[in-house]
Amino acid sequence: MTRIRRQFDALRIVLYDQHPAHSSPEASEECRSRRSRSMWLLAKAVEAAGGDRSWALLPR
């Protein structure tokens, strides 16, 4: 799920990762690594546009 809104002269994009936990530690680590690479790409796009970003990992 993604939420996009404008607040205090800033565009805010919030991404929620809602897929279930993986059954094996190997699959979980592979998935975490893939998500990390995706977030790195998003960070580069935000920086290129002159923006700022913050990341938070919140437990379910």
mmJSON file of the N, C-alpha and C atoms, coordinates in Angstrom:
{"data_MODEL":{"atom_site":{
"group_PDB":["ATOM","ATOM","ATOM","ATOM","ATOM","ATOM","ATOM","ATOM","ATOM","ATOM","ATOM","ATOM","ATOM","ATOM","ATOM","ATOM","ATOM","ATOM","ATOM","ATOM","ATOM","ATOM","ATOM","ATOM","ATOM","ATOM","ATOM","ATOM","ATOM","ATOM","ATOM","ATOM","ATOM","ATOM","ATOM","ATOM","ATOM","ATOM","ATOM","ATOM","ATOM","ATOM","ATOM","ATOM","ATOM","ATOM","ATOM","ATOM","ATOM","ATOM","ATOM","ATOM","ATOM","ATOM","ATOM","ATOM","ATOM","ATOM","ATOM","ATOM","ATOM","ATOM","ATOM","ATOM","ATOM","ATOM","ATOM","ATOM","ATOM","ATOM","ATOM","ATOM","ATOM","ATOM","ATOM","ATOM","ATOM","ATOM","ATOM","ATOM","ATOM","ATOM","ATOM","ATOM","ATOM","ATOM","ATOM","ATOM","ATOM","ATOM","ATOM","ATOM","ATOM","ATOM","ATOM","ATOM","ATOM","ATOM","ATOM","ATOM","ATOM","ATOM","ATOM","ATOM","ATOM","ATOM","ATOM","ATOM","ATOM","ATOM","ATOM","ATOM","ATOM","ATOM","ATOM","ATOM","ATOM","ATOM","ATOM","ATOM","ATOM","ATOM","ATOM","ATOM","ATOM","ATOM","ATOM","ATOM","ATOM","ATOM","ATOM","ATOM","ATOM","ATOM","ATOM","ATOM","ATOM","ATOM","ATOM","ATOM","ATOM","ATOM","ATOM","ATOM","ATOM","ATOM","ATOM","ATOM","ATOM","ATOM","ATOM","ATOM","ATOM","ATOM","ATOM","ATOM","ATOM","ATOM","ATOM","ATOM","ATOM","ATOM","ATOM","ATOM","ATOM","ATOM","ATOM","ATOM","ATOM","ATOM","ATOM","ATOM","ATOM","ATOM","ATOM","ATOM","ATOM","ATOM","ATOM","ATOM"],
"id":[1,2,3,4,5,6,7,8,9,10,11,12,13,14,15,16,17,18,19,20,21,22,23,24,25,26,27,28,29,30,31,32,33,34,35,36,37,38,39,40,41,42,43,44,45,46,47,48,49,50,51,52,53,54,55,56,57,58,59,60,61,62,63,64,65,66,67,68,69,70,71,72,73,74,75,76,77,78,79,80,81,82,83,84,85,86,87,88,89,90,91,92,93,94,95,96,97,98,99,100,101,102,103,104,105,106,107,108,109,110,111,112,113,114,115,116,117,118,119,120,121,122,123,124,125,126,127,128,129,130,131,132,133,134,135,136,137,138,139,140,141,142,143,144,145,146,147,148,149,150,151,152,153,154,155,156,157,158,159,160,161,162,163,164,165,166,167,168,169,170,171,172,173,174,175,176,177,178,179,180],
"type_symbol":["N","C","C","N","C","C","N","C","C","N","C","C","N","C","C","N","C","C","N","C","C","N","C","C","N","C","C","N","C","C","N","C","C","N","C","C","N","C","C","N","C","C","N","C","C","N","C","C","N","C","C","N","C","C","N","C","C","N","C","C","N","C","C","N","C","C","N","C","C","N","C","C","N","C","C","N","C","C","N","C","C","N","C","C","N","C","C","N","C","C","N","C","C","N","C","C","N","C","C","N","C","C","N","C","C","N","C","C","N","C","C","N","C","C","N","C","C","N","C","C","N","C","C","N","C","C","N","C","C","N","C","C","N","C","C","N","C","C","N","C","C","N","C","C","N","C","C","N","C","C","N","C","C","N","C","C","N","C","C","N","C","C","N","C","C","N","C","C","N","C","C","N","C","C","N","C","C","N","C","C"],
"label_atom_id":["N","CA","C","N","CA","C","N","CA","C","N","CA","C","N","CA","C","N","CA","C","N","CA","C","N","CA","C","N","CA","C","N","CA","C","N","CA","C","N","CA","C","N","CA","C","N","CA","C","N","CA","C","N","CA","C","N","CA","C","N","CA","C","N","CA","C","N","CA","C","N","CA","C","N","CA","C","N","CA","C","N","CA","C","N","CA","C","N","CA","C","N","CA","C","N","CA","C","N","CA","C","N","CA","C","N","CA","C","N","CA","C","N","CA","C","N","CA","C","N","CA","C","N","CA","C","N","CA","C","N","CA","C","N","CA","C","N","CA","C","N","CA","C","N","CA","C","N","CA","C","N","CA","C","N","CA","C","N","CA","C","N","CA","C","N","CA","C","N","CA","C","N","CA","C","N","CA","C","N","CA","C","N","CA","C","N","CA","C","N","CA","C","N","CA","C","N","CA","C","N","CA","C","N","CA","C","N","CA","C"],
"label_alt_id":[null,null,null,null,null,null,null,null,null,null,null,null,null,null,null,null,null,null,null,null,null,null,null,null,null,null,null,null,null,null,null,null,null,null,null,null,null,null,null,null,null,null,null,null,null,null,null,null,null,null,null,null,null,null,null,null,null,null,null,null,null,null,null,null,null,null,null,null,null,null,null,null,null,null,null,null,null,null,null,null,null,null,null,null,null,null,null,null,null,null,null,null,null,null,null,null,null,null,null,null,null,null,null,null,null,null,null,null,null,null,null,null,null,null,null,null,null,null,null,null,null,null,null,null,null,null,null,null,null,null,null,null,null,null,null,null,null,null,null,null,null,null,null,null,null,null,null,null,null,null,null,null,null,null,null,null,null,null,null,null,null,null,null,null,null,null,null,null,null,null,null,null,null,null,null,null,null,null,null,null],
"label_comp_id":["MET","MET","MET","THR","THR","THR","ARG","ARG","ARG","ILE","ILE","ILE","ARG","ARG","ARG","ARG","ARG","ARG","GLN","GLN","GLN","PHE","PHE","PHE","ASP","ASP","ASP","ALA","ALA","ALA","LEU","LEU","LEU","ARG","ARG","ARG","ILE","ILE","ILE","VAL","VAL","VAL","LEU","LEU","LEU","TYR","TYR","TYR","ASP","ASP","ASP","GLN","GLN","GLN","HIS","HIS","HIS","PRO","PRO","PRO","ALA","ALA","ALA","HIS","HIS","HIS","SER","SER","SER","SER","SER","SER","PRO","PRO","PRO","GLU","GLU","GLU","ALA","ALA","ALA","SER","SER","SER","GLU","GLU","GLU","GLU","GLU","GLU","CYS","CYS","CYS","ARG","ARG","ARG","SER","SER","SER","ARG","ARG","ARG","ARG","ARG","ARG","SER","SER","SER","ARG","ARG","ARG","SER","SER","SER","MET","MET","MET","TRP","TRP","TRP","LEU","LEU","LEU","LEU","LEU","LEU","ALA","ALA","ALA","LYS","LYS","LYS","ALA","ALA","ALA","VAL","VAL","VAL","GLU","GLU","GLU","ALA","ALA","ALA","ALA","ALA","ALA","GLY","GLY","GLY","GLY","GLY","GLY","ASP","ASP","ASP","ARG","ARG","ARG","SER","SER","SER","TRP","TRP","TRP","ALA","ALA","ALA","LEU","LEU","LEU","LEU","LEU","LEU","PRO","PRO","PRO","ARG","ARG","ARG"],
"label_asym_id":["A","A","A","A","A","A","A","A","A","A","A","A","A","A","A","A","A","A","A","A","A","A","A","A","A","A","A","A","A","A","A","A","A","A","A","A","A","A","A","A","A","A","A","A","A","A","A","A","A","A","A","A","A","A","A","A","A","A","A","A","A","A","A","A","A","A","A","A","A","A","A","A","A","A","A","A","A","A","A","A","A","A","A","A","A","A","A","A","A","A","A","A","A","A","A","A","A","A","A","A","A","A","A","A","A","A","A","A","A","A","A","A","A","A","A","A","A","A","A","A","A","A","A","A","A","A","A","A","A","A","A","A","A","A","A","A","A","A","A","A","A","A","A","A","A","A","A","A","A","A","A","A","A","A","A","A","A","A","A","A","A","A","A","A","A","A","A","A","A","A","A","A","A","A","A","A","A","A","A","A"],
"label_entity_id":["1","1","1","1","1","1","1","1","1","1","1","1","1","1","1","1","1","1","1","1","1","1","1","1","1","1","1","1","1","1","1","1","1","1","1","1","1","1","1","1","1","1","1","1","1","1","1","1","1","1","1","1","1","1","1","1","1","1","1","1","1","1","1","1","1","1","1","1","1","1","1","1","1","1","1","1","1","1","1","1","1","1","1","1","1","1","1","1","1","1","1","1","1","1","1","1","1","1","1","1","1","1","1","1","1","1","1","1","1","1","1","1","1","1","1","1","1","1","1","1","1","1","1","1","1","1","1","1","1","1","1","1","1","1","1","1","1","1","1","1","1","1","1","1","1","1","1","1","1","1","1","1","1","1","1","1","1","1","1","1","1","1","1","1","1","1","1","1","1","1","1","1","1","1","1","1","1","1","1","1"],
"label_seq_id":[1,1,1,2,2,2,3,3,3,4,4,4,5,5,5,6,6,6,7,7,7,8,8,8,9,9,9,10,10,10,11,11,11,12,12,12,13,13,13,14,14,14,15,15,15,16,16,16,17,17,17,18,18,18,19,19,19,20,20,20,21,21,21,22,22,22,23,23,23,24,24,24,25,25,25,26,26,26,27,27,27,28,28,28,29,29,29,30,30,30,31,31,31,32,32,32,33,33,33,34,34,34,35,35,35,36,36,36,37,37,37,38,38,38,39,39,39,40,40,40,41,41,41,42,42,42,43,43,43,44,44,44,45,45,45,46,46,46,47,47,47,48,48,48,49,49,49,50,50,50,51,51,51,52,52,52,53,53,53,54,54,54,55,55,55,56,56,56,57,57,57,58,58,58,59,59,59,60,60,60],
"pdbx_PDB_ins_code":[null,null,null,null,null,null,null,null,null,null,null,null,null,null,null,null,null,null,null,null,null,null,null,null,null,null,null,null,null,null,null,null,null,null,null,null,null,null,null,null,null,null,null,null,null,null,null,null,null,null,null,null,null,null,null,null,null,null,null,null,null,null,null,null,null,null,null,null,null,null,null,null,null,null,null,null,null,null,null,null,null,null,null,null,null,null,null,null,null,null,null,null,null,null,null,null,null,null,null,null,null,null,null,null,null,null,null,null,null,null,null,null,null,null,null,null,null,null,null,null,null,null,null,null,null,null,null,null,null,null,null,null,null,null,null,null,null,null,null,null,null,null,null,null,null,null,null,null,null,null,null,null,null,null,null,null,null,null,null,null,null,null,null,null,null,null,null,null,null,null,null,null,null,null,null,null,null,null,null,null],
"Cartn_x":[0.842,0.0,0.895,0.502,1.263,0.341,0.838,0.097,0.967,0.369,1.071,0.241,0.882,0.169,1.143,0.595,1.383,1.097,2.159,2.0,3.2,2.953,4.021,4.986,4.445,5.246,6.174,5.757,6.567,5.651,6.145,5.445,5.869,4.921,5.225,4.725,5.619,5.279,5.523,4.497,4.602,4.316,5.238,5.082,4.904,3.932,3.681,3.972,4.815,5.118,4.202,3.204,2.189,2.286,3.349,3.374,3.76,3.312,3.538,5.007,5.341,6.708,7.036,8.308,8.744,8.994,8.842,8.962,10.416,11.336,12.737,13.598,14.651,15.547,16.219,16.509,17.162,16.236,14.983,14.013,13.773,13.731,13.537,14.688,15.912,17.084,17.134,16.805,16.785,15.757,14.597,13.542,13.976,14.58,15.055,16.086,16.98,18.009,17.389,16.406,15.726,14.999,14.352,13.662,14.664,15.802,16.85,17.326,17.552,17.991,16.923,15.671,14.582,14.546,14.758,14.741,15.935,17.072,18.25,17.935,17.26,16.886,15.947,14.98,14.065,14.833,15.773,16.573,17.351,17.93,18.68,17.766,16.558,15.611,15.211,15.004,14.646,15.795,17.022,18.193,18.369,18.169,18.328,17.327,16.171,15.15,15.36,16.425,16.715,15.929,15.409,14.593,15.377,14.681,15.246,14.418,14.971,14.233,14.54,13.618,13.763,13.221,13.87,13.42,13.126,12.147,11.837,11.333,11.812,11.331,10.536,9.251,8.371,7.889,7.912,7.436,5.937,5.504,4.054,3.314],
"Cartn_y":[-1.164,0.0,1.237,2.227,3.459,4.638,5.591,6.836,7.989,8.868,10.048,11.259,12.24,13.464,14.627,15.806,17.015,17.632,17.943,18.514,19.397,20.599,21.542,21.754,22.006,22.228,21.067,19.856,18.666,17.565,16.834,15.651,14.486,13.823,12.711,11.414,10.438,9.123,8.104,7.365,6.352,4.995,4.055,2.708,1.725,0.852,-0.193,-1.541,-2.325,-3.671,-4.631,-5.139,-5.946,-7.431,-7.879,-9.315,-10.094,-11.331,-12.122,-12.501,-12.842,-13.271,-14.572,-14.767,-15.982,-17.108,-18.322,-19.486,-19.854,-19.516,-19.879,-18.619,-18.696,-17.548,-17.13,-18.103,-17.79,-16.96,-17.378,-16.643,-15.251,-15.159,-13.871,-12.917,-13.396,-12.569,-12.153,-13.059,-12.731,-11.634,-11.739,-10.75,-9.399,-9.407,-8.174,-7.485,-8.259,-7.72,-7.093,-7.75,-7.234,-5.921,-5.868,-4.635,-3.514,-3.843,-2.838,-2.213,-3.04,-2.514,-1.611,-1.967,-1.138,0.212,0.218,1.477,2.343,1.722,2.477,3.215,2.547,3.162,4.345,4.186,5.275,6.441,6.149,7.193,8.008,7.347,8.045,8.954,8.499,9.328,10.563,10.395,11.528,12.516,12.023,12.903,13.667,12.991,13.631,14.768,14.652,15.691,16.789,16.678,17.695,17.525,16.339,16.096,15.479,15.201,14.587,13.337,12.399,11.179,10.674,9.89,9.238,7.824,6.872,5.481,5.049,4.204,3.617,2.204,1.283,-0.09,-0.303,-0.507,-0.651,-2.087,-2.681,-4.059,-4.129,-5.304,-5.513,-5.459],
"Cartn_z":[0.0,0.0,0.0,-0.771,-0.874,-0.609,0.149,0.379,-0.089,-0.869,-1.356,-0.954,-0.325,0.035,0.117,0.075,0.179,1.547,2.294,3.622,3.909,4.411,4.766,3.602,2.424,1.21,0.874,1.207,0.891,0.37,-0.592,-1.076,-0.193,0.412,1.316,0.702,0.619,0.085,1.196,1.555,2.606,1.975,2.149,1.605,2.756,2.608,3.596,2.953,3.592,3.112,3.863,3.183,3.858,3.583,2.924,2.639,3.898,4.0,5.211,5.399,6.627,6.956,6.227,5.931,5.239,6.235,5.742,6.631,6.921,6.021,6.259,6.402,7.209,7.378,6.061,5.202,3.924,3.035,2.937,2.122,2.696,4.01,4.668,4.363,4.436,4.15,2.683,1.8,0.365,0.082,0.685,0.514,1.098,2.282,2.91,2.033,1.455,0.568,-0.68,-1.24,-2.43,-2.111,-0.954,-0.556,-0.293,0.288,0.535,-0.766,-1.771,-3.078,-3.674,-3.526,-4.039,-3.339,-2.04,-1.29,-1.669,-1.968,-2.397,-3.697,-4.622,-5.893,-5.653,-4.782,-4.455,-3.824,-2.947,-2.303,-3.337,-4.324,-5.371,-6.183,-6.466,-7.216,-6.406,-5.118,-4.254,-4.182,-4.002,-3.948,-5.256,-6.382,-7.691,-7.87,-7.238,-7.337,-6.295,-5.499,-4.489,-3.212,-2.99,-1.799,-0.659,0.397,1.591,1.884,2.639,2.926,4.331,4.83,6.126,5.993,6.648,6.616,8.045,8.183,9.479,9.258,10.054,10.021,11.301,11.161,12.311,12.394,13.579,13.731,13.502,13.124,12.92,14.216],
"occupancy":[1.0,1.0,1.0,1.0,1.0,1.0,1.0,1.0,1.0,1.0,1.0,1.0,1.0,1.0,1.0,1.0,1.0,1.0,1.0,1.0,1.0,1.0,1.0,1.0,1.0,1.0,1.0,1.0,1.0,1.0,1.0,1.0,1.0,1.0,1.0,1.0,1.0,1.0,1.0,1.0,1.0,1.0,1.0,1.0,1.0,1.0,1.0,1.0,1.0,1.0,1.0,1.0,1.0,1.0,1.0,1.0,1.0,1.0,1.0,1.0,1.0,1.0,1.0,1.0,1.0,1.0,1.0,1.0,1.0,1.0,1.0,1.0,1.0,1.0,1.0,1.0,1.0,1.0,1.0,1.0,1.0,1.0,1.0,1.0,1.0,1.0,1.0,1.0,1.0,1.0,1.0,1.0,1.0,1.0,1.0,1.0,1.0,1.0,1.0,1.0,1.0,1.0,1.0,1.0,1.0,1.0,1.0,1.0,1.0,1.0,1.0,1.0,1.0,1.0,1.0,1.0,1.0,1.0,1.0,1.0,1.0,1.0,1.0,1.0,1.0,1.0,1.0,1.0,1.0,1.0,1.0,1.0,1.0,1.0,1.0,1.0,1.0,1.0,1.0,1.0,1.0,1.0,1.0,1.0,1.0,1.0,1.0,1.0,1.0,1.0,1.0,1.0,1.0,1.0,1.0,1.0,1.0,1.0,1.0,1.0,1.0,1.0,1.0,1.0,1.0,1.0,1.0,1.0,1.0,1.0,1.0,1.0,1.0,1.0,1.0,1.0,1.0,1.0,1.0,1.0],
"B_iso_or_equiv":[0.0,0.0,0.0,0.0,0.0,0.0,0.0,0.0,0.0,0.0,0.0,0.0,0.0,0.0,0.0,0.0,0.0,0.0,0.0,0.0,0.0,0.0,0.0,0.0,0.0,0.0,0.0,0.0,0.0,0.0,0.0,0.0,0.0,0.0,0.0,0.0,0.0,0.0,0.0,0.0,0.0,0.0,0.0,0.0,0.0,0.0,0.0,0.0,0.0,0.0,0.0,0.0,0.0,0.0,0.0,0.0,0.0,0.0,0.0,0.0,0.0,0.0,0.0,0.0,0.0,0.0,0.0,0.0,0.0,0.0,0.0,0.0,0.0,0.0,0.0,0.0,0.0,0.0,0.0,0.0,0.0,0.0,0.0,0.0,0.0,0.0,0.0,0.0,0.0,0.0,0.0,0.0,0.0,0.0,0.0,0.0,0.0,0.0,0.0,0.0,0.0,0.0,0.0,0.0,0.0,0.0,0.0,0.0,0.0,0.0,0.0,0.0,0.0,0.0,0.0,0.0,0.0,0.0,0.0,0.0,0.0,0.0,0.0,0.0,0.0,0.0,0.0,0.0,0.0,0.0,0.0,0.0,0.0,0.0,0.0,0.0,0.0,0.0,0.0,0.0,0.0,0.0,0.0,0.0,0.0,0.0,0.0,0.0,0.0,0.0,0.0,0.0,0.0,0.0,0.0,0.0,0.0,0.0,0.0,0.0,0.0,0.0,0.0,0.0,0.0,0.0,0.0,0.0,0.0,0.0,0.0,0.0,0.0,0.0,0.0,0.0,0.0,0.0,0.0,0.0],
"pdbx_formal_charge":[null,null,null,null,null,null,null,null,null,null,null,null,null,null,null,null,null,null,null,null,null,null,null,null,null,null,null,null,null,null,null,null,null,null,null,null,null,null,null,null,null,null,null,null,null,null,null,null,null,null,null,null,null,null,null,null,null,null,null,null,null,null,null,null,null,null,null,null,null,null,null,null,null,null,null,null,null,null,null,null,null,null,null,null,null,null,null,null,null,null,null,null,null,null,null,null,null,null,null,null,null,null,null,null,null,null,null,null,null,null,null,null,null,null,null,null,null,null,null,null,null,null,null,null,null,null,null,null,null,null,null,null,null,null,null,null,null,null,null,null,null,null,null,null,null,null,null,null,null,null,null,null,null,null,null,null,null,null,null,null,null,null,null,null,null,null,null,null,null,null,null,null,null,null,null,null,null,null,null,null],
"auth_seq_id":[1,1,1,2,2,2,3,3,3,4,4,4,5,5,5,6,6,6,7,7,7,8,8,8,9,9,9,10,10,10,11,11,11,12,12,12,13,13,13,14,14,14,15,15,15,16,16,16,17,17,17,18,18,18,19,19,19,20,20,20,21,21,21,22,22,22,23,23,23,24,24,24,25,25,25,26,26,26,27,27,27,28,28,28,29,29,29,30,30,30,31,31,31,32,32,32,33,33,33,34,34,34,35,35,35,36,36,36,37,37,37,38,38,38,39,39,39,40,40,40,41,41,41,42,42,42,43,43,43,44,44,44,45,45,45,46,46,46,47,47,47,48,48,48,49,49,49,50,50,50,51,51,51,52,52,52,53,53,53,54,54,54,55,55,55,56,56,56,57,57,57,58,58,58,59,59,59,60,60,60],
"auth_comp_id":["MET","MET","MET","THR","THR","THR","ARG","ARG","ARG","ILE","ILE","ILE","ARG","ARG","ARG","ARG","ARG","ARG","GLN","GLN","GLN","PHE","PHE","PHE","ASP","ASP","ASP","ALA","ALA","ALA","LEU","LEU","LEU","ARG","ARG","ARG","ILE","ILE","ILE","VAL","VAL","VAL","LEU","LEU","LEU","TYR","TYR","TYR","ASP","ASP","ASP","GLN","GLN","GLN","HIS","HIS","HIS","PRO","PRO","PRO","ALA","ALA","ALA","HIS","HIS","HIS","SER","SER","SER","SER","SER","SER","PRO","PRO","PRO","GLU","GLU","GLU","ALA","ALA","ALA","SER","SER","SER","GLU","GLU","GLU","GLU","GLU","GLU","CYS","CYS","CYS","ARG","ARG","ARG","SER","SER","SER","ARG","ARG","ARG","ARG","ARG","ARG","SER","SER","SER","ARG","ARG","ARG","SER","SER","SER","MET","MET","MET","TRP","TRP","TRP","LEU","LEU","LEU","LEU","LEU","LEU","ALA","ALA","ALA","LYS","LYS","LYS","ALA","ALA","ALA","VAL","VAL","VAL","GLU","GLU","GLU","ALA","ALA","ALA","ALA","ALA","ALA","GLY","GLY","GLY","GLY","GLY","GLY","ASP","ASP","ASP","ARG","ARG","ARG","SER","SER","SER","TRP","TRP","TRP","ALA","ALA","ALA","LEU","LEU","LEU","LEU","LEU","LEU","PRO","PRO","PRO","ARG","ARG","ARG"],
"auth_asym_id":["A","A","A","A","A","A","A","A","A","A","A","A","A","A","A","A","A","A","A","A","A","A","A","A","A","A","A","A","A","A","A","A","A","A","A","A","A","A","A","A","A","A","A","A","A","A","A","A","A","A","A","A","A","A","A","A","A","A","A","A","A","A","A","A","A","A","A","A","A","A","A","A","A","A","A","A","A","A","A","A","A","A","A","A","A","A","A","A","A","A","A","A","A","A","A","A","A","A","A","A","A","A","A","A","A","A","A","A","A","A","A","A","A","A","A","A","A","A","A","A","A","A","A","A","A","A","A","A","A","A","A","A","A","A","A","A","A","A","A","A","A","A","A","A","A","A","A","A","A","A","A","A","A","A","A","A","A","A","A","A","A","A","A","A","A","A","A","A","A","A","A","A","A","A","A","A","A","A","A","A"],
"auth_atom_id":["N","CA","C","N","CA","C","N","CA","C","N","CA","C","N","CA","C","N","CA","C","N","CA","C","N","CA","C","N","CA","C","N","CA","C","N","CA","C","N","CA","C","N","CA","C","N","CA","C","N","CA","C","N","CA","C","N","CA","C","N","CA","C","N","CA","C","N","CA","C","N","CA","C","N","CA","C","N","CA","C","N","CA","C","N","CA","C","N","CA","C","N","CA","C","N","CA","C","N","CA","C","N","CA","C","N","CA","C","N","CA","C","N","CA","C","N","CA","C","N","CA","C","N","CA","C","N","CA","C","N","CA","C","N","CA","C","N","CA","C","N","CA","C","N","CA","C","N","CA","C","N","CA","C","N","CA","C","N","CA","C","N","CA","C","N","CA","C","N","CA","C","N","CA","C","N","CA","C","N","CA","C","N","CA","C","N","CA","C","N","CA","C","N","CA","C","N","CA","C","N","CA","C","N","CA","C","N","CA","C"],
"pdbx_PDB_model_num":[1,1,1,1,1,1,1,1,1,1,1,1,1,1,1,1,1,1,1,1,1,1,1,1,1,1,1,1,1,1,1,1,1,1,1,1,1,1,1,1,1,1,1,1,1,1,1,1,1,1,1,1,1,1,1,1,1,1,1,1,1,1,1,1,1,1,1,1,1,1,1,1,1,1,1,1,1,1,1,1,1,1,1,1,1,1,1,1,1,1,1,1,1,1,1,1,1,1,1,1,1,1,1,1,1,1,1,1,1,1,1,1,1,1,1,1,1,1,1,1,1,1,1,1,1,1,1,1,1,1,1,1,1,1,1,1,1,1,1,1,1,1,1,1,1,1,1,1,1,1,1,1,1,1,1,1,1,1,1,1,1,1,1,1,1,1,1,1,1,1,1,1,1,1,1,1,1,1,1,1]
}}}
